Amino acid sequence: MATKIVQKSLSDQVYSLLKDQILSGELQGGTNISEELLAEQFGVSRTPIREAIRRLAEYGLLIITPRSHVSVYTVTEKEAADIAKVRVNLEMLAIDSIDEEAYQRNVEEIARYAADCQYAMSVGDRASVFEKDSLFHLALVRAAANSALYDICQRMDAKIQLLRIAQNLPEDELSYYINQHVQLMQLLKQGDKDSCKRLLYEHITHDLGGGFKG
Amino acid sequence: MATKIVQKSLSDQVYSLLKDQILSGELQGGTNISEELLAEQFGVSRTPIREAIRRLAEYGLLIITPRSHVSVYTVTEKEAADIAKVRVNLEMLAIDSIDEEAYQRNVEEIARYAADCQYAMSVGDRASVFEKDSLFHLALVRAAANSALYDICQRMDAKIQLLRIAQNLPEDELSYYINQHVQLMQLLKQGDKDSCKRLLYEHITHDLGGGFKG
DNA sequence: TCATTGTACATCGTATACAATATACATATC
DNA sequence: GATATGTATATTGTATACGATGTACAATGA
């Protein structure tokens, strides 16, 4: 089948760009954003900007204070812990759902992200580390072939990214957790799901919370 | 503190009304909706309608086909099964998170929804049964005091409702599952979480899937 | 000096006009 | 008659104008 050409609307483009800016840390949590300013920057009218903003608010990345202003969402410690709890559960579910065939079909992609992540770490590109880390985990979830599960994890991942950026984890700790990816894959390959889940628990709860334990 | 007066914007109102219409089954899955028609019906311009539609699409209840039309989302069998799997996991997590104190603080509300649900069943008001059933489960999740978890469950619940309406489960089966609510509460009260989770598994997987098992 | 009130400004909320595109149907061509 | 093509129409996409509201700050009075 030929690839269908789809004309992306301006609001879709603004949505994507804005999302990237938020997730990359270019727009930090708490930053106020103005429709008019964005309209000027992107060279479009306020209408597509508004639509993008409304959607991102629905997604959970922006907070709209009616008739006043719009700001980038900031994740609280409590919420980070809440998310970690849910995330552990859902990624464990994903692991349980991955059978031999699903593993074979996805192992290449997952391994690539793990490698990319380590490479980014080795050259000290934190932004890329975070991005590839997310992609690794999401690829793992995608392998479970459960769209509802994937959707949810993707949404949570966005908020996790907000936190990661704000958090500034020390280099050695970050490196330690990144290296667990390989172990996770190995255990999955061996079919030792229990060990894999145990390691995942440590990986995620520490990866995230800072002060938060379990 | 005095209750703050908040002026709800038109788009917020449209959003709520439209959502209700979808979740109540007034607007069935697959139905096409037109911005202009809605604008006429609600007596507002297309702008607030558009914003509401975009947000509902982001929420997952509407599907936008660019430059063509907007339609109400239809849940597939596969997706229903996917959701059930996730939902079981998350509600189990909720149950694990509810300690004695949280139980005491929320038991009244949960019990009320269970009773409301049974009452609605007894008078044959299916719409109300579904609504109260949702409220029962969501109240249970809320008791876990994990906002991320609650958010996710609420989103899933919306799609579950779409399915319930389309599905038309036989009266006796529906009644059977509704009556499990009381048992669930009893087990929770006794602190027998394992039994509670086992029952929950049956309750949810059968509640939903039709042909779907496990 | 401090609290209150008024005013200017910036920003958002909504309506409307127009442009761009998809869809359906009629028409022409083979 | 079937397929392809052109055209009309309906619908969405975007820009812009105007109105409403929140916010900050100055002016006024106690």
Coordinates of C-alpha atoms (C1' of nucleotides) in Angstrom, one line a residue:
Chain A
M1 CA 0.0 0.0 0.0
A2 CA 1.3 3.4 -0.9
T3 CA 1.8 5.8 2.0
K4 CA -1.1 8.1 2.2
I5 CA -0.3 11.8 2.2
V6 CA -1.9 13.6 5.1
Q7 CA -2.0 17.3 5.3
K8 CA -1.3 18.0 8.9
S9 CA -3.4 21.0 10.1
L10 CA -1.6 23.9 11.7
S11 CA -3.1 23.1 15.1
D12 CA -1.7 19.5 14.8
Q13 CA 1.7 20.9 14.0
V14 CA 1.6 23.4 16.9
Y15 CA 0.5 20.6 19.2
S16 CA 3.5 18.5 18.3
L17 CA 6.0 21.3 18.5
L18 CA 4.7 22.5 21.8
K19 CA 4.6 19.0 23.2
D20 CA 8.2 18.5 22.1
Q21 CA 9.2 21.8 23.7
I22 CA 7.6 20.8 27.0
L23 CA 9.0 17.3 27.0
S24 CA 12.5 18.4 26.0
G25 CA 12.6 20.8 28.9
E26 CA 12.8 23.9 26.7
L27 CA 9.6 25.0 28.4
Q28 CA 10.0 24.2 32.0
G29 CA 7.3 23.3 34.5
G30 CA 5.5 26.4 35.8
T31 CA 6.4 28.6 32.8
N32 CA 3.6 30.8 31.7
I33 CA 2.7 30.7 28.0
S34 CA 0.7 33.2 26.0
E35 CA -1.5 32.5 23.1
E36 CA -0.5 35.7 21.3
L37 CA 3.2 35.3 21.8
L38 CA 3.1 31.7 20.5
A39 CA 0.9 32.8 17.6
E40 CA 3.6 35.4 16.7
Q41 CA 6.5 32.9 17.2
F42 CA 4.9 30.2 15.0
G43 CA 3.6 32.7 12.5
V44 CA -0.1 31.6 12.7
S45 CA -3.2 33.0 14.2
R46 CA -4.3 32.4 17.7
T47 CA -7.0 29.8 16.7
P48 CA -4.7 26.8 16.0
I49 CA -2.6 27.8 19.0
R50 CA -5.7 27.7 21.2
E51 CA -6.7 24.3 20.0
A52 CA -3.3 22.9 20.6
I53 CA -3.2 24.4 24.1
R54 CA -6.6 23.0 24.9
R55 CA -5.6 19.5 23.8
L56 CA -2.4 19.6 25.7
A57 CA -4.3 20.6 28.8
E58 CA -6.6 17.7 28.3
Y59 CA -3.5 15.5 27.9
G60 CA -2.3 16.9 31.2
L61 CA 0.8 18.9 30.2
L62 CA -0.7 22.3 30.5
I63 CA -2.8 24.0 33.1
I64 CA -5.4 26.5 32.0
T65 CA -6.5 29.1 34.5
P66 CA -9.7 30.4 32.9
R67 CA -9.5 34.0 31.6
S68 CA -6.1 34.4 33.1
H69 CA -3.2 32.4 31.8
V70 CA -1.8 29.0 30.8
S71 CA 1.2 27.4 32.4
V72 CA 3.2 24.2 32.0
Y73 CA 2.3 21.5 34.4
T74 CA 4.6 20.7 37.3
V75 CA 4.7 17.2 38.7
T76 CA 4.6 17.0 42.5
E77 CA 6.6 14.5 44.6
K78 CA 3.4 12.8 45.6
E79 CA 2.2 12.5 42.1
A80 CA 5.6 11.1 41.0
A81 CA 5.3 8.4 43.6
D82 CA 1.7 7.7 42.5
I83 CA 2.7 7.4 38.9
A84 CA 5.7 5.1 39.8
K85 CA 3.3 2.8 41.7
V86 CA 1.0 2.5 38.7
R87 CA 3.8 2.3 36.2
V88 CA 5.5 -0.6 37.9
N89 CA 2.2 -2.5 37.9
L90 CA 1.5 -1.8 34.2
E91 CA 5.0 -2.6 33.0
M92 CA 4.9 -5.8 34.9
L93 CA 1.6 -6.6 33.2
A94 CA 3.3 -5.9 29.9
I95 CA 6.1 -8.3 30.7
D96 CA 3.6 -11.0 31.6
S97 CA 1.8 -10.4 28.3
I98 CA 4.9 -10.8 26.2
D99 CA 5.1 -14.3 24.9
E100 CA 8.0 -15.9 23.0
E101 CA 6.7 -14.8 19.6
A102 CA 6.0 -11.2 20.7
Y103 CA 9.5 -11.1 22.2
Q104 CA 11.1 -12.2 18.9
R105 CA 9.1 -9.7 17.0
N106 CA 10.2 -6.8 19.2
V107 CA 13.5 -7.6 20.6
E108 CA 15.4 -5.8 17.9
E109 CA 13.7 -2.5 18.5
I110 CA 13.9 -2.7 22.3
A111 CA 17.6 -3.6 22.1
R112 CA 18.3 -0.7 19.8
Y113 CA 16.7 1.8 22.2
A114 CA 18.7 0.3 25.1
A115 CA 21.9 0.7 23.1
D116 CA 21.0 4.3 22.0
C117 CA 20.3 5.2 25.6
Q118 CA 23.7 3.9 26.7
Y119 CA 25.4 5.7 23.9
A120 CA 23.7 9.0 24.8
M121 CA 24.9 8.4 28.4
S122 CA 28.4 7.8 27.2
V123 CA 28.5 11.1 25.4
G124 CA 26.8 12.9 28.2
D125 CA 23.7 13.9 26.2
R126 CA 21.1 13.9 29.0
A127 CA 18.2 15.0 26.9
S128 CA 18.8 12.1 24.6
V129 CA 19.2 9.7 27.5
F130 CA 15.8 10.6 28.8
E131 CA 14.3 10.3 25.4
K132 CA 15.8 6.9 24.6
D133 CA 15.0 5.7 28.1
S134 CA 11.3 6.5 27.5
L135 CA 11.4 4.9 24.1
F136 CA 12.9 1.7 25.6
H137 CA 10.2 1.4 28.2
L138 CA 7.5 2.2 25.7
A139 CA 8.8 -0.3 23.2
L140 CA 8.7 -2.9 25.9
V141 CA 5.0 -2.0 26.6
R142 CA 4.2 -2.0 22.9
A143 CA 5.4 -5.5 22.6
A144 CA 2.5 -6.6 24.9
A145 CA 0.2 -5.6 22.0
N146 CA -2.4 -4.0 24.3
S147 CA -3.3 -0.6 22.9
A148 CA -5.1 0.5 26.1
L149 CA -2.0 -0.3 28.1
Y150 CA 0.2 1.5 25.6
D151 CA -1.9 4.6 25.6
I152 CA -1.8 4.9 29.4
C153 CA 1.9 4.3 29.6
Q154 CA 2.5 6.9 27.0
R155 CA 0.5 9.5 28.9
M156 CA 2.3 8.6 32.1
D157 CA 5.6 8.8 30.4
A158 CA 5.0 12.4 29.5
K159 CA 4.6 13.4 33.1
I160 CA 7.6 11.3 34.1
Q161 CA 9.7 13.3 31.6
L162 CA 8.6 16.5 33.2
L163 CA 9.9 15.2 36.5
R164 CA 13.2 13.8 35.1
I165 CA 14.1 17.2 33.7
A166 CA 13.3 19.0 36.9
Q167 CA 15.0 16.4 39.0
N168 CA 18.6 16.4 37.8
L169 CA 19.7 13.0 39.0
P170 CA 23.4 12.7 39.6
E171 CA 25.3 11.2 36.7
D172 CA 26.5 8.0 38.4
E173 CA 23.0 7.1 39.6
L174 CA 21.5 7.8 36.2
S175 CA 24.2 5.6 34.6
Y176 CA 23.5 2.8 37.1
Y177 CA 19.8 2.7 36.2
I178 CA 20.4 3.0 32.5
N179 CA 22.6 0.0 32.6
Q180 CA 19.8 -2.1 34.1
H181 CA 18.1 -2.0 30.8
V182 CA 20.5 -4.6 29.5
Q183 CA 19.8 -6.9 32.4
L184 CA 16.1 -6.5 32.0
M185 CA 16.4 -7.6 28.4
Q186 CA 18.5 -10.6 29.3
L187 CA 16.1 -11.8 31.9
L188 CA 13.2 -11.4 29.5
K189 CA 15.2 -13.3 26.9
Q190 CA 15.7 -16.1 29.4
G191 CA 12.0 -16.1 30.1
D192 CA 12.7 -15.5 33.8
K193 CA 9.8 -13.1 34.2
D194 CA 9.8 -13.1 38.0
S195 CA 13.3 -11.9 38.2
C196 CA 12.7 -9.5 35.4
K197 CA 9.7 -8.0 37.3
R198 CA 11.7 -7.8 40.5
L199 CA 14.4 -5.9 38.8
L200 CA 11.9 -3.7 37.0
Y201 CA 10.4 -2.8 40.4
E202 CA 13.8 -1.5 41.6
H203 CA 14.5 0.1 38.3
I204 CA 11.3 2.2 38.2
T205 CA 10.8 3.0 41.9
H206 CA 14.3 4.3 42.2
D207 CA 14.6 5.7 38.8
L208 CA 11.8 8.1 39.7
G209 CA 11.1 9.1 43.2
G210 CA 14.1 10.7 44.6
G211 CA 13.0 10.5 48.2
F212 CA 10.3 8.0 47.4
K213 CA 10.7 4.3 48.2
G214 CA 8.1 1.7 47.2
Chain B
M1 CA -14.4 29.6 53.0
A2 CA -17.0 31.0 50.8
T3 CA -17.8 29.1 47.6
K4 CA -15.9 30.7 44.8
I5 CA -18.0 31.6 41.8
V6 CA -16.5 30.3 38.7
Q7 CA -17.8 31.3 35.3
K8 CA -17.7 28.2 33.2
S9 CA -16.8 29.0 29.6
L10 CA -19.1 27.9 26.8
S11 CA -16.6 25.4 25.6
D12 CA -16.4 23.8 29.0
Q13 CA -20.2 23.6 29.1
V14 CA -20.4 22.1 25.6
Y15 CA -17.6 19.7 26.6
S16 CA -19.6 18.5 29.6
L17 CA -22.9 18.2 27.7
L18 CA -21.4 16.4 24.8
K19 CA -19.6 14.0 27.1
D20 CA -22.8 13.2 28.9
Q21 CA -24.6 12.6 25.7
I22 CA -21.9 10.2 24.5
L23 CA -21.7 8.4 27.8
S24 CA -25.4 8.1 28.3
G25 CA -25.8 6.5 24.9
E26 CA -27.8 9.4 23.4
L27 CA -25.0 9.7 20.9
Q28 CA -24.1 6.2 19.9
G29 CA -20.8 5.0 18.8
G30 CA -20.1 5.7 15.1
T31 CA -22.5 8.6 14.9
N32 CA -21.3 11.5 12.8
I33 CA -21.4 14.9 14.4
S34 CA -21.3 18.2 12.7
E35 CA -19.8 21.4 14.2
E36 CA -22.4 23.6 12.6
L37 CA -25.3 21.5 13.7
L38 CA -24.1 21.4 17.3
A39 CA -23.5 25.1 17.2
E40 CA -27.1 25.6 16.1
Q41 CA -28.4 23.2 18.7
F42 CA -26.5 24.7 21.6
G43 CA -27.1 28.2 20.4
V44 CA -23.4 29.2 20.3
S45 CA -20.8 29.7 17.6
R46 CA -18.7 27.0 16.1
T47 CA -15.6 28.1 18.1
P48 CA -16.5 26.7 21.5
I49 CA -17.9 23.6 19.8
R50 CA -14.7 23.0 18.1
E51 CA -12.7 23.3 21.3
A52 CA -14.9 20.9 23.1
I53 CA -14.7 18.4 20.2
R54 CA -10.9 18.6 20.1
R55 CA -10.7 18.0 23.8
L56 CA -13.1 15.1 23.6
A57 CA -11.0 13.6 20.8
E58 CA -7.9 13.9 23.0
Y59 CA -9.9 12.2 25.7
G60 CA -10.6 9.4 23.3
L61 CA -14.3 9.7 22.9
L62 CA -14.4 11.3 19.5
I63 CA -12.5 10.5 16.3
I64 CA -11.6 13.4 14.0
T65 CA -11.0 12.7 10.4
P66 CA -9.2 15.8 9.2
R67 CA -11.2 18.1 6.9
S68 CA -13.9 15.5 6.7
H69 CA -16.0 14.7 9.7
V70 CA -16.1 13.8 13.4
S71 CA -17.6 10.7 14.8
V72 CA -18.2 9.1 18.1
Y73 CA -15.6 6.4 19.0
T74 CA -16.6 2.8 18.9
V75 CA -14.8 0.3 21.2
T76 CA -13.7 -2.9 19.5
E77 CA -13.9 -6.3 21.2
K78 CA -10.1 -6.4 21.2
E79 CA -9.9 -3.1 22.9
A80 CA -12.5 -4.1 25.5
A81 CA -10.4 -7.1 26.4
D82 CA -7.3 -5.0 26.6
I83 CA -9.0 -2.5 28.9
A84 CA -10.3 -5.3 31.1
K85 CA -6.9 -6.6 31.6
V86 CA -5.5 -3.3 32.6
R87 CA -8.5 -2.4 34.7
V88 CA -8.3 -5.6 36.7
N89 CA -4.7 -4.9 37.5
L90 CA -5.3 -1.3 38.5
E91 CA -8.3 -2.0 40.7
M92 CA -6.4 -4.7 42.4
L93 CA -3.6 -2.2 43.0
A94 CA -6.3 0.2 44.4
I95 CA -7.5 -2.5 46.8
D96 CA -3.9 -3.2 48.0
S97 CA -3.5 0.5 48.6
I98 CA -6.6 0.9 50.8
D99 CA -5.6 0.7 54.4
E100 CA -7.9 0.5 57.4
E101 CA -8.2 4.3 57.7
A102 CA -8.8 4.9 54.1
Y103 CA -11.5 2.2 54.2
Q104 CA -13.3 3.9 57.1
R105 CA -13.1 7.2 55.4
N106 CA -14.7 6.0 52.1
V107 CA -16.9 3.1 53.0
E108 CA -20.0 5.2 53.3
E109 CA -19.7 6.6 49.8
I110 CA -18.8 3.3 48.2
A111 CA -21.7 1.5 50.0
R112 CA -24.1 4.2 48.8
Y113 CA -23.2 3.7 45.2
A114 CA -23.5 0.0 45.6
A115 CA -27.0 0.5 47.0
D116 CA -27.9 3.0 44.3
C117 CA -26.8 0.6 41.7
Q118 CA -28.9 -2.2 43.1
Y119 CA -31.9 0.1 43.4
A120 CA -31.6 1.2 39.8
M121 CA -31.4 -2.5 38.8
S122 CA -34.6 -3.3 40.8
V123 CA -36.5 -0.6 38.9
G124 CA -35.1 -1.6 35.6
D125 CA -33.3 1.7 34.9
R126 CA -30.3 0.5 32.9
A127 CA -28.8 3.8 32.3
S128 CA -28.7 4.5 36.0
V129 CA -27.3 1.0 36.7
F130 CA -24.3 1.7 34.4
E131 CA -23.8 5.1 35.9
K132 CA -23.8 3.9 39.5
D133 CA -21.7 0.9 38.7
S134 CA -19.1 3.2 37.3
L135 CA -19.3 5.4 40.4
F136 CA -19.0 2.4 42.6
H137 CA -15.8 1.3 41.0
L138 CA -14.4 4.8 40.8
A139 CA -15.1 5.5 44.4
L140 CA -13.2 2.3 45.3
V141 CA -10.2 3.5 43.3
R142 CA -10.5 7.0 44.8
A143 CA -10.1 5.5 48.2
A144 CA -6.6 4.5 47.3
A145 CA -5.7 8.2 47.2
N146 CA -3.6 7.9 44.1
S147 CA -4.5 10.6 41.7
A148 CA -2.6 9.2 38.8
L149 CA -4.4 5.9 39.3
Y150 CA -7.8 7.6 39.5
D151 CA -7.2 9.6 36.4
I152 CA -6.4 6.5 34.4
C153 CA -9.4 4.6 35.7
Q154 CA -11.7 7.5 34.9
R155 CA -10.5 7.6 31.4
M156 CA -10.9 3.8 31.0
D157 CA -14.3 4.0 32.5
A158 CA -15.5 6.3 29.8
K159 CA -14.7 3.7 27.1
I160 CA -16.1 1.0 29.2
Q161 CA -19.4 2.9 29.2
L162 CA -19.4 3.1 25.5
L163 CA -19.1 -0.7 25.4
R164 CA -21.8 -1.4 28.0
I165 CA -24.3 0.6 26.1
A166 CA -23.6 -1.1 22.8
Q167 CA -23.5 -4.5 24.4
N168 CA -26.9 -4.9 25.9
L169 CA -26.1 -7.6 28.5
P170 CA -29.1 -9.8 29.5
E171 CA -30.9 -8.7 32.6
D172 CA -30.1 -11.7 34.7
E173 CA -26.4 -11.6 34.0
L174 CA -26.3 -7.9 34.7
S175 CA -28.1 -8.5 38.0
Y176 CA -25.6 -11.2 38.9
Y177 CA -22.6 -9.0 38.5
I178 CA -24.2 -6.0 40.2
N179 CA -24.9 -8.1 43.2
Q180 CA -21.2 -8.9 43.5
H181 CA -20.6 -5.4 44.6
V182 CA -21.9 -6.2 48.1
Q183 CA -19.6 -9.2 48.3
L184 CA -16.6 -7.2 47.3
M185 CA -17.3 -4.7 50.0
Q186 CA -17.7 -7.4 52.6
L187 CA -14.4 -9.0 51.7
L188 CA -12.7 -5.6 51.8
K189 CA -14.3 -4.9 55.2
Q190 CA -12.9 -8.2 56.5
G191 CA -9.5 -7.2 55.2
D192 CA -9.4 -10.4 53.1
K193 CA -7.8 -8.7 50.1
D194 CA -6.8 -11.9 48.3
S195 CA -10.4 -13.1 48.1
C196 CA -11.5 -9.6 47.2
K197 CA -9.1 -9.5 44.4
R198 CA -10.1 -12.9 43.1
L199 CA -13.7 -11.9 43.1
L200 CA -12.8 -8.6 41.4
Y201 CA -11.1 -10.5 38.7
E202 CA -14.2 -12.5 37.9
H203 CA -16.4 -9.4 38.3
I204 CA -14.5 -7.3 35.8
T205 CA -13.5 -9.8 33.2
H206 CA -17.0 -11.2 32.9
D207 CA -18.6 -7.9 33.4
L208 CA -17.0 -6.6 30.3
G209 CA -15.9 -8.9 27.6
G210 CA -18.9 -10.9 26.4
G211 CA -17.0 -13.5 24.5
F212 CA -13.8 -12.5 26.3
K213 CA -12.4 -14.7 29.1
G214 CA -9.3 -13.7 31.0
Chain C
dT1 C1' 1.7 54.1 56.5
dC2 C1' -1.8 51.0 55.1
dA3 C1' -5.9 49.5 53.1
dT4 C1' -9.2 50.3 49.6
dT5 C1' -10.8 51.6 45.3
dG6 C1' -10.5 52.8 40.6
dT7 C1' -8.4 52.5 36.2
dA8 C1' -5.4 50.9 32.4
dC9 C1' -3.6 47.1 30.3
dA10 C1' -2.9 42.5 28.9
dT11 C1' -5.0 38.3 28.0
dC12 C1' -8.4 35.2 27.2
dG13 C1' -13.4 34.0 25.2
dT14 C1' -16.5 34.1 21.4
dA15 C1' -18.5 35.3 17.0
dT16 C1' -18.0 35.8 12.2
dA17 C1' -16.0 35.7 7.6
dC18 C1' -13.5 33.5 4.3
dA19 C1' -10.3 29.8 2.5
dA20 C1' -9.3 25.0 1.7
dT21 C1' -10.6 20.4 1.3
dA22 C1' -13.4 16.1 1.1
dT23 C1' -17.5 14.0 -0.7
dA24 C1' -21.2 13.0 -3.8
dC25 C1' -23.2 13.3 -7.9
dA26 C1' -23.6 14.4 -12.7
dT27 C1' -21.3 14.2 -17.0
dA28 C1' -18.3 12.6 -20.5
dT29 C1' -15.5 9.2 -22.6
dC30 C1' -14.1 4.6 -23.8
Chain D
dG1 C1' -22.5 0.0 -19.3
dA2 C1' -18.4 1.0 -16.6
dT3 C1' -14.8 3.9 -15.4
dA4 C1' -12.8 8.3 -15.1
dT5 C1' -13.2 13.2 -14.6
dG6 C1' -15.2 17.6 -13.6
dT7 C1' -18.2 20.3 -10.6
dA8 C1' -21.3 21.7 -6.8
dT9 C1' -21.9 21.5 -2.1
dA10 C1' -21.1 20.7 2.6
dT11 C1' -17.9 20.7 6.1
dT12 C1' -13.9 21.7 8.3
dG13 C1' -9.5 24.9 8.9
dT14 C1' -7.9 29.5 9.9
dA15 C1' -7.8 34.5 10.5
dT16 C1' -9.5 38.4 12.5
dA17 C1' -12.4 41.6 15.2
dC18 C1' -14.6 42.6 19.3
dG19 C1' -16.1 41.8 24.0
dA20 C1' -15.3 40.2 28.8
dT21 C1' -12.4 39.4 32.5
dG22 C1' -8.2 39.1 35.5
dT23 C1' -4.1 41.5 37.1
dA24 C1' -1.1 45.1 38.4
dC25 C1' -0.5 49.5 39.8
dA26 C1' -1.6 54.2 40.9
dA27 C1' -4.6 57.3 43.4
dT28 C1' -7.3 58.3 47.3
dG29 C1' -8.8 58.3 51.9
dA30 C1' -8.5 56.9 56.8

